[in-house]
């Protein structure tokens, strides 16, 4: 039987130095779906994407993409796999020495032998999809933050990959672009049969377009379910997150010593 | 007291181990750059683009400095040589100093601070803004695509810049000695022509510039690639490029000179 899931993650642990970031993550992501990953700032969402892409190695556990364990692949095989996936970086990561056009054309020129005339048509099509065809001659420094992210989005869909990981595609977008980009992600996934992983803080917008949601907190999956289940959930964690409340199981603070101790309050009366 | 001594020895040991480790890491990086140079040689337009940034953009400073160094050599040479009535040898002196030492060394120092630091800053910034990570995720090797073209552009442009430096330096010496002071033009050129040996002076000078070019660019790309991905990281790396490659140039120059010029028979 052919497995329908594109990504299988089991018992995934990861730490930066001594600090554990992910502590035993299990996930499965089916082909052709849009999956959202949500969680507080610093909870390890970007790290999880980097693990899926093979940019960092897990301390234990594994990520399987299309049946292959990512961190066991040799460099050549990893690169072969990466041609099928793409990642929208949290801060865009556009190549500053290339124009908008050349950024989007980059992978076509590196990985294909397409004639320049066809590359031109493809690039303009991708830019049209994000509404920036008119900006193709600009350099990345001439773009606003939101425009840069849209160009990065166009670049990440340049070769119609099987898997796209979007690291916060909605930040810095106005409400109109936000809806357009959200629908674009949905449409690409449906039309091309690709799988999308969307890391986002934008609960309301993403619930409209995704098929499944994972919540990460304290290095583990705190909750998961379909958008309907999430909306109806009474779990304190999900409720706090969906409604953006300050008090609840999610801590707003980075782990620290007790506040009083840091301010050197104890002993000051001695 | 003994504890302090032990700690002292330990910290020296750590530093030695660290620097040896870093040297090994840099050598490995250098080898990787060479191995992965296929793309840049295959798609030479990548190198040409960088040649513009490292070579052409360094032209002004190289030409102006070369002119002034040559003029100073003309002045000083004339001033010293006329005491022995040998002022017509000023052309020889200018040409030999430039070809053997000042051309390669000064142009390499200028190249390190103009182009080397720019290479480091550019690669470091690309790293800090995740451009290199993004490239890796696109299955494009940053060493092949970003590092190698810059390396080869530097290696190619350094000897050319040094040659221009020496040429315009000789012209500067001519301006001062012949046009300004009035040394006989015929003996200025003919003595120079007689005294400069192609194999001994010119070729050795070219070898020096090639070695300097490799050293400076290798240091520059390594420091950029190795920079901590922050603003301080990049600025620190840029400074290290200039300091390390200046020391490398002067050290290598001494070694090369001691091999090359042992007094002609
Ligand atoms: N290179 C690194 N070295 C050490 N620690 C790191 C590094 N990168 C990230 N971290 C730590 O790992 C944790 C998770 O980082 P990550 O970038 O995955 O968070 P995130 O969930 O994407 O947050 P955000 O929503 O703010 O983007 C953070 O607490 C951060 O301090
Ligand atoms: Mg993140």
mmCIF file of N, CA, C and O in Angstrom, chain A residues 107-150:
data_model
loop_
_atom_site.group_PDB
_atom_site.id
_atom_site.type_symbol
_atom_site.label_atom_id
_atom_site.label_comp_id
_atom_site.label_asym_id
_atom_site.label_seq_id
_atom_site.Cartn_x
_atom_site.Cartn_y
_atom_site.Cartn_z
ATOM 1 N N UNK A 107 16.242 29.786 -9.439
ATOM 2 C CA UNK A 107 16.251 28.321 -9.451
ATOM 3 C C UNK A 107 16.044 27.768 -10.850
ATOM 4 O O UNK A 107 16.567 26.718 -11.186
ATOM 5 N N UNK A 108 15.263 28.490 -11.669
ATOM 6 C CA UNK A 108 15.078 28.016 -13.041
ATOM 7 C C UNK A 108 16.420 27.995 -13.751
ATOM 8 O O UNK A 108 16.740 27.072 -14.495
ATOM 9 N N UNK A 109 17.223 29.039 -13.513
ATOM 10 C CA UNK A 109 18.519 29.094 -14.196
ATOM 11 C C UNK A 109 19.489 28.082 -13.610
ATOM 12 O O UNK A 109 20.337 27.549 -14.333
ATOM 13 N N UNK A 110 19.386 27.831 -12.311
ATOM 14 C CA UNK A 110 20.334 26.898 -11.696
ATOM 15 C C UNK A 110 19.993 25.450 -12.018
ATOM 16 O O UNK A 110 20.880 24.629 -12.165
ATOM 17 N N UNK A 111 18.711 25.147 -12.068
ATOM 18 C CA UNK A 111 18.334 23.736 -12.127
ATOM 19 C C UNK A 111 17.740 23.279 -13.443
ATOM 20 O O UNK A 111 17.471 22.100 -13.611
ATOM 21 N N UNK A 112 17.439 24.195 -14.344
ATOM 22 C CA UNK A 112 16.824 23.760 -15.598
ATOM 23 C C UNK A 112 17.592 24.341 -16.777
ATOM 24 O O UNK A 112 18.424 25.233 -16.611
ATOM 25 N N UNK A 113 17.312 23.820 -17.943
ATOM 26 C CA UNK A 113 17.929 24.344 -19.163
ATOM 27 C C UNK A 113 16.915 25.123 -19.996
ATOM 28 O O UNK A 113 17.051 25.217 -21.205
ATOM 29 N N UNK A 114 15.903 25.648 -19.331
ATOM 30 C CA UNK A 114 14.866 26.354 -20.072
ATOM 31 C C UNK A 114 15.466 27.545 -20.810
ATOM 32 O O UNK A 114 16.373 28.205 -20.301
ATOM 33 N N UNK A 115 14.969 27.815 -22.025
ATOM 34 C CA UNK A 115 15.448 28.997 -22.739
ATOM 35 C C UNK A 115 14.991 30.274 -22.027
ATOM 36 O O UNK A 115 13.964 30.285 -21.332
ATOM 37 N N UNK A 116 15.785 31.318 -22.205
ATOM 38 C CA UNK A 116 15.549 32.559 -21.474
ATOM 39 C C UNK A 116 14.152 33.122 -21.728
ATOM 40 O O UNK A 116 13.527 33.690 -20.839
ATOM 41 N N UNK A 117 13.621 32.917 -22.951
ATOM 42 C CA UNK A 117 12.293 33.466 -23.252
ATOM 43 C C UNK A 117 11.220 32.775 -22.409
ATOM 44 O O UNK A 117 10.286 33.414 -21.912
ATOM 45 N N UNK A 118 11.409 31.472 -22.199
ATOM 46 C CA UNK A 118 10.420 30.764 -21.398
ATOM 47 C C UNK A 118 10.559 31.138 -19.926
ATOM 48 O O UNK A 118 9.562 31.312 -19.218
ATOM 49 N N UNK A 119 11.796 31.300 -19.489
ATOM 50 C CA UNK A 119 12.017 31.726 -18.100
ATOM 51 C C UNK A 119 11.314 33.056 -17.856
ATOM 52 O O UNK A 119 10.651 33.260 -16.848
ATOM 53 N N UNK A 120 11.432 33.944 -18.856
ATOM 54 C CA UNK A 120 10.805 35.249 -18.710
ATOM 55 C C UNK A 120 9.285 35.108 -18.513
ATOM 56 O O UNK A 120 8.710 35.708 -17.600
ATOM 57 N N UNK A 121 8.668 34.281 -19.329
ATOM 58 C CA UNK A 121 7.218 34.096 -19.191
ATOM 59 C C UNK A 121 6.860 33.519 -17.829
ATOM 60 O O UNK A 121 5.935 33.976 -17.162
ATOM 61 N N UNK A 122 7.620 32.503 -17.409
ATOM 62 C CA UNK A 122 7.327 31.861 -16.127
ATOM 63 C C UNK A 122 7.487 32.841 -14.969
ATOM 64 O O UNK A 122 6.633 32.918 -14.079
ATOM 65 N N UNK A 123 8.580 33.595 -15.010
ATOM 66 C CA UNK A 123 8.830 34.531 -13.912
ATOM 67 C C UNK A 123 7.703 35.557 -13.830
ATOM 68 O O UNK A 123 7.179 35.850 -12.749
ATOM 69 N N UNK A 124 7.321 36.098 -14.990
ATOM 70 C CA UNK A 124 6.260 37.100 -14.972
ATOM 71 C C UNK A 124 4.946 36.506 -14.475
ATOM 72 O O UNK A 124 4.180 37.164 -13.773
ATOM 73 N N UNK A 125 4.701 35.229 -14.804
ATOM 74 C CA UNK A 125 3.495 34.572 -14.303
ATOM 75 C C UNK A 125 3.506 34.463 -12.783
ATOM 76 O O UNK A 125 2.515 34.746 -12.103
ATOM 77 N N UNK A 126 4.675 34.041 -12.248
ATOM 78 C CA UNK A 126 4.779 33.897 -10.790
ATOM 79 C C UNK A 126 4.614 35.249 -10.113
ATOM 80 O O UNK A 126 3.959 35.373 -9.078
ATOM 81 N N UNK A 127 5.208 36.284 -10.713
ATOM 82 C CA UNK A 127 5.099 37.611 -10.110
ATOM 83 C C UNK A 127 3.677 38.141 -10.214
ATOM 84 O O UNK A 127 3.182 38.819 -9.313
ATOM 85 N N UNK A 128 3.035 37.824 -11.314
ATOM 86 C CA UNK A 128 1.637 38.224 -11.468
ATOM 87 C C UNK A 128 0.788 37.624 -10.348
ATOM 88 O O UNK A 128 -0.082 38.277 -9.789
ATOM 89 N N UNK A 129 1.092 36.377 -9.991
ATOM 90 C CA UNK A 129 0.300 35.692 -8.960
ATOM 91 C C UNK A 129 0.397 36.400 -7.619
ATOM 92 O O UNK A 129 -0.533 36.339 -6.813
ATOM 93 N N UNK A 130 1.519 37.054 -7.348
ATOM 94 C CA UNK A 130 1.635 37.772 -6.076
ATOM 95 C C UNK A 130 1.418 39.276 -6.282
ATOM 96 O O UNK A 130 1.661 40.076 -5.380
ATOM 97 N N UNK A 131 0.999 39.657 -7.476
ATOM 98 C CA UNK A 131 0.646 41.044 -7.733
ATOM 99 C C UNK A 131 1.826 41.976 -7.909
ATOM 100 O O UNK A 131 1.707 43.187 -7.724
ATOM 101 N N UNK A 132 2.986 41.450 -8.283
ATOM 102 C CA UNK A 132 4.159 42.316 -8.371
ATOM 103 C C UNK A 132 4.852 42.242 -9.729
ATOM 104 O O UNK A 132 6.046 42.500 -9.830
ATOM 105 N N UNK A 133 4.081 41.926 -10.766
ATOM 106 C CA UNK A 133 4.701 41.847 -12.076
ATOM 107 C C UNK A 133 5.350 43.170 -12.454
ATOM 108 O O UNK A 133 6.417 43.210 -13.054
ATOM 109 N N UNK A 134 4.683 44.256 -12.056
ATOM 110 C CA UNK A 134 5.210 45.582 -12.395
ATOM 111 C C UNK A 134 6.516 45.915 -11.690
ATOM 112 O O UNK A 134 7.194 46.867 -12.055
ATOM 113 N N UNK A 135 6.874 45.139 -10.667
ATOM 114 C CA UNK A 135 8.056 45.476 -9.871
ATOM 115 C C UNK A 135 9.259 44.637 -10.250
ATOM 116 O O UNK A 135 10.241 44.596 -9.525
ATOM 117 N N UNK A 136 9.191 43.971 -11.428
ATOM 118 C CA UNK A 136 10.221 42.948 -11.674
ATOM 119 C C UNK A 136 11.605 43.518 -11.877
ATOM 120 O O UNK A 136 12.595 42.821 -11.752
ATOM 121 N N UNK A 137 11.687 44.837 -12.167
ATOM 122 C CA UNK A 137 13.020 45.395 -12.400
ATOM 123 C C UNK A 137 13.662 45.941 -11.138
ATOM 124 O O UNK A 137 14.835 46.299 -11.137
ATOM 125 N N UNK A 138 12.892 46.020 -10.063
ATOM 126 C CA UNK A 138 13.432 46.623 -8.838
ATOM 127 C C UNK A 138 14.459 45.711 -8.178
ATOM 128 O O UNK A 138 14.480 44.503 -8.390
ATOM 129 N N UNK A 139 15.298 46.317 -7.341
ATOM 130 C CA UNK A 139 16.212 45.532 -6.525
ATOM 131 C C UNK A 139 15.544 45.293 -5.167
ATOM 132 O O UNK A 139 14.700 46.092 -4.747
ATOM 133 N N UNK A 140 15.924 44.229 -4.468
ATOM 134 C CA UNK A 140 15.265 43.930 -3.190
ATOM 135 C C UNK A 140 15.289 45.094 -2.195
ATOM 136 O O UNK A 140 14.340 45.258 -1.424
ATOM 137 N N UNK A 141 16.334 45.917 -2.223
ATOM 138 C CA UNK A 141 16.385 47.027 -1.268
ATOM 139 C C UNK A 141 15.324 48.083 -1.568
ATOM 140 O O UNK A 141 15.030 48.914 -0.720
ATOM 141 N N UNK A 142 14.768 48.042 -2.775
ATOM 142 C CA UNK A 142 13.763 49.051 -3.126
ATOM 143 C C UNK A 142 12.350 48.591 -2.791
ATOM 144 O O UNK A 142 11.393 49.275 -3.121
ATOM 145 N N UNK A 143 12.235 47.404 -2.157
ATOM 146 C CA UNK A 143 10.907 46.882 -1.854
ATOM 147 C C UNK A 143 10.543 47.175 -0.407
ATOM 148 O O UNK A 143 11.411 47.269 0.460
ATOM 149 N N UNK A 144 9.258 47.263 -0.155
ATOM 150 C CA UNK A 144 8.813 47.336 1.235
ATOM 151 C C UNK A 144 8.857 45.923 1.815
ATOM 152 O O UNK A 144 9.007 44.943 1.095
ATOM 153 N N UNK A 145 8.716 45.843 3.144
ATOM 154 C CA UNK A 145 8.784 44.536 3.789
ATOM 155 C C UNK A 145 7.777 43.549 3.226
ATOM 156 O O UNK A 145 8.107 42.410 2.895
ATOM 157 N N UNK A 146 6.529 44.016 3.086
ATOM 158 C CA UNK A 146 5.485 43.125 2.587
ATOM 159 C C UNK A 146 5.717 42.721 1.139
ATOM 160 O O UNK A 146 5.484 41.572 0.764
ATOM 161 N N UNK A 147 6.213 43.672 0.322
ATOM 162 C CA UNK A 147 6.504 43.337 -1.076
ATOM 163 C C UNK A 147 7.618 42.299 -1.150
ATOM 164 O O UNK A 147 7.550 41.351 -1.936
ATOM 165 N N UNK A 148 8.639 42.476 -0.300
ATOM 166 C CA UNK A 148 9.758 41.530 -0.316
ATOM 167 C C UNK A 148 9.263 40.121 0.007
ATOM 168 O O UNK A 148 9.686 39.145 -0.615
ATOM 169 N N UNK A 149 8.325 40.026 0.954
ATOM 170 C CA UNK A 149 7.831 38.702 1.312
ATOM 171 C C UNK A 149 7.041 38.093 0.163
ATOM 172 O O UNK A 149 7.072 36.895 -0.056
ATOM 173 N N UNK A 150 6.337 38.951 -0.588
ATOM 174 C CA UNK A 150 5.575 38.414 -1.716
ATOM 175 C C UNK A 150 6.509 37.956 -2.831
ATOM 176 O O UNK A 150 6.266 36.937 -3.485
#
